[in-house]
mmCIF file of C-alpha atoms in Angstrom:
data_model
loop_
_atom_site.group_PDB
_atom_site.id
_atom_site.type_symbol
_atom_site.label_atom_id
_atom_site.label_comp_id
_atom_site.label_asym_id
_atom_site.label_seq_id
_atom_site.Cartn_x
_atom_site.Cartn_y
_atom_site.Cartn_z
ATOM 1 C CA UNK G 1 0.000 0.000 0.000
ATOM 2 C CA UNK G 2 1.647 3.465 -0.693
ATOM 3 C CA UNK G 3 2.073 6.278 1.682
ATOM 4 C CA UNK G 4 -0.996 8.072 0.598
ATOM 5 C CA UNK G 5 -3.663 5.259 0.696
ATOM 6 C CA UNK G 6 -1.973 4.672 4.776
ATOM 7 C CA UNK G 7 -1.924 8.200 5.292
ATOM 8 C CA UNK G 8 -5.549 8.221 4.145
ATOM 9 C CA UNK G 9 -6.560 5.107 5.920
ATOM 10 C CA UNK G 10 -5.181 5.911 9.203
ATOM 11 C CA UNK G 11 -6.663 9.683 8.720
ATOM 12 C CA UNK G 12 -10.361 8.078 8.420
ATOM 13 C CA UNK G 13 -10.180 5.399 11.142
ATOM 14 C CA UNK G 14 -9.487 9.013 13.525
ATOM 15 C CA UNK G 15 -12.603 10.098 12.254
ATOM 16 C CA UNK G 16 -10.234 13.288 11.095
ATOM 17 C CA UNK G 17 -11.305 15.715 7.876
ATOM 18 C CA UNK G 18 -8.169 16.554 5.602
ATOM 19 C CA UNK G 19 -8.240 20.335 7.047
ATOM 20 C CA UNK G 20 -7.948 19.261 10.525
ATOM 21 C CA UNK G 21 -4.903 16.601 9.876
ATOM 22 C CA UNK G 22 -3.437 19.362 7.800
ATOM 23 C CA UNK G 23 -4.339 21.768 10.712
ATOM 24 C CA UNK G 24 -2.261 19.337 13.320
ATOM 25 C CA UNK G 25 0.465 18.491 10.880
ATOM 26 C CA UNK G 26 1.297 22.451 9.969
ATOM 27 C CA UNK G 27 0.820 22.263 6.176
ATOM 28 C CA UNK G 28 -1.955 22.634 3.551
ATOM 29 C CA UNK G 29 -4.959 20.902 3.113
ATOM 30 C CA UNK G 30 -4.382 20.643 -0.633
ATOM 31 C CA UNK G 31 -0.735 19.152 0.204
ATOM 32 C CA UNK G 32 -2.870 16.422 1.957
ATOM 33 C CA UNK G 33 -4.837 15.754 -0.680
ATOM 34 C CA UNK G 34 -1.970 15.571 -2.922
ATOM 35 C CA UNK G 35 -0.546 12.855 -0.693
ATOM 36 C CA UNK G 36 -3.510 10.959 -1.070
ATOM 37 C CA UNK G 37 -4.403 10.548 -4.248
ATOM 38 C CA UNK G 38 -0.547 10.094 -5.066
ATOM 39 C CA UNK G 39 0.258 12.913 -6.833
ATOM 40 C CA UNK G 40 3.130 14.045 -4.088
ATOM 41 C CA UNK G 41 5.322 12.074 -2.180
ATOM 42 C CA UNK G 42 5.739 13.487 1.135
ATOM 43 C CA UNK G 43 9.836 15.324 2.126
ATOM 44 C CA UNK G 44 11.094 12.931 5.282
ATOM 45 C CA UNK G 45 10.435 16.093 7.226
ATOM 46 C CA UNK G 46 6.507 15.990 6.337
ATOM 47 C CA UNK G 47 5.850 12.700 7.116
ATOM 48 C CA UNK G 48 7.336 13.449 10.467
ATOM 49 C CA UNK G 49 4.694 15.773 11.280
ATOM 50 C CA UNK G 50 2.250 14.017 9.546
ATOM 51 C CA UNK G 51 2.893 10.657 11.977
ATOM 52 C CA UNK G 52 2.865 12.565 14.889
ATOM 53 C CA UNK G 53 -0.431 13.991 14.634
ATOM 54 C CA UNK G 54 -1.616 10.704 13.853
ATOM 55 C CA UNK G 55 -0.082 9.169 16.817
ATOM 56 C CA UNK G 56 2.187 6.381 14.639
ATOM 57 C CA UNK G 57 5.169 5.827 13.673
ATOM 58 C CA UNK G 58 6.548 6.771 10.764
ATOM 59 C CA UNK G 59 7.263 3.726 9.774
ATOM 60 C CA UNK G 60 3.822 2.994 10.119
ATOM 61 C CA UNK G 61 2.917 5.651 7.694
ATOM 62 C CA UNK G 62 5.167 4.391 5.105
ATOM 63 C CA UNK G 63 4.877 0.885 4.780
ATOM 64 C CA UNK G 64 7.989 0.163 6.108
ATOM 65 C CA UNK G 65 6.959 -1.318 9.583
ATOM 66 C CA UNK G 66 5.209 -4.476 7.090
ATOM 67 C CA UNK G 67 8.691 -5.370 5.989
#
C-alpha cells in the first residue's frame, strides 16, 4: 500500500477531515490531498509531522513497519 492510501486510511479510522490533519500536521490541506491521491510524495520532514499527529510511527505511515 503506498504512503498516501496509509496516510488516508489511518486519517479516516481518527474520524479526522483533511483540514484538521493538515491543521495538526502544519501544512496545507491541498498538500494532503496531494498525498492521497498520489500525486506528491511526502519530504522525510513531512511525514514526520504528519505521523505525529496521527499518533504512529513513521514507519507505520510508510509501509515500512510491514517489511
Amino acid at each position: 500500500m503506498r504512503t498516501g492510501e496509509r496516510l488516508k486510511t489511518l486519517r479516516l479510522e481518527r474520524g479526522l477531515p483533511q483540514q484538521e490533519l493538515a491543521d495538526m500536521s502544519y501544512i496545507d490541506r491541498s498538500y494532503v490531498a496531494q498525498i492521497e491521491t498520489g500525486r506528491k510524495e511526502p519530504r522525510p520532514e513531512v511525514r514526520v509531522l504528519i505521523a505525529a499527529a496521527l499518533d504512529v510511527e513513521e514507519a507505520e505511515l510508510t509501509g515500512a513497519a510491514d517489511t
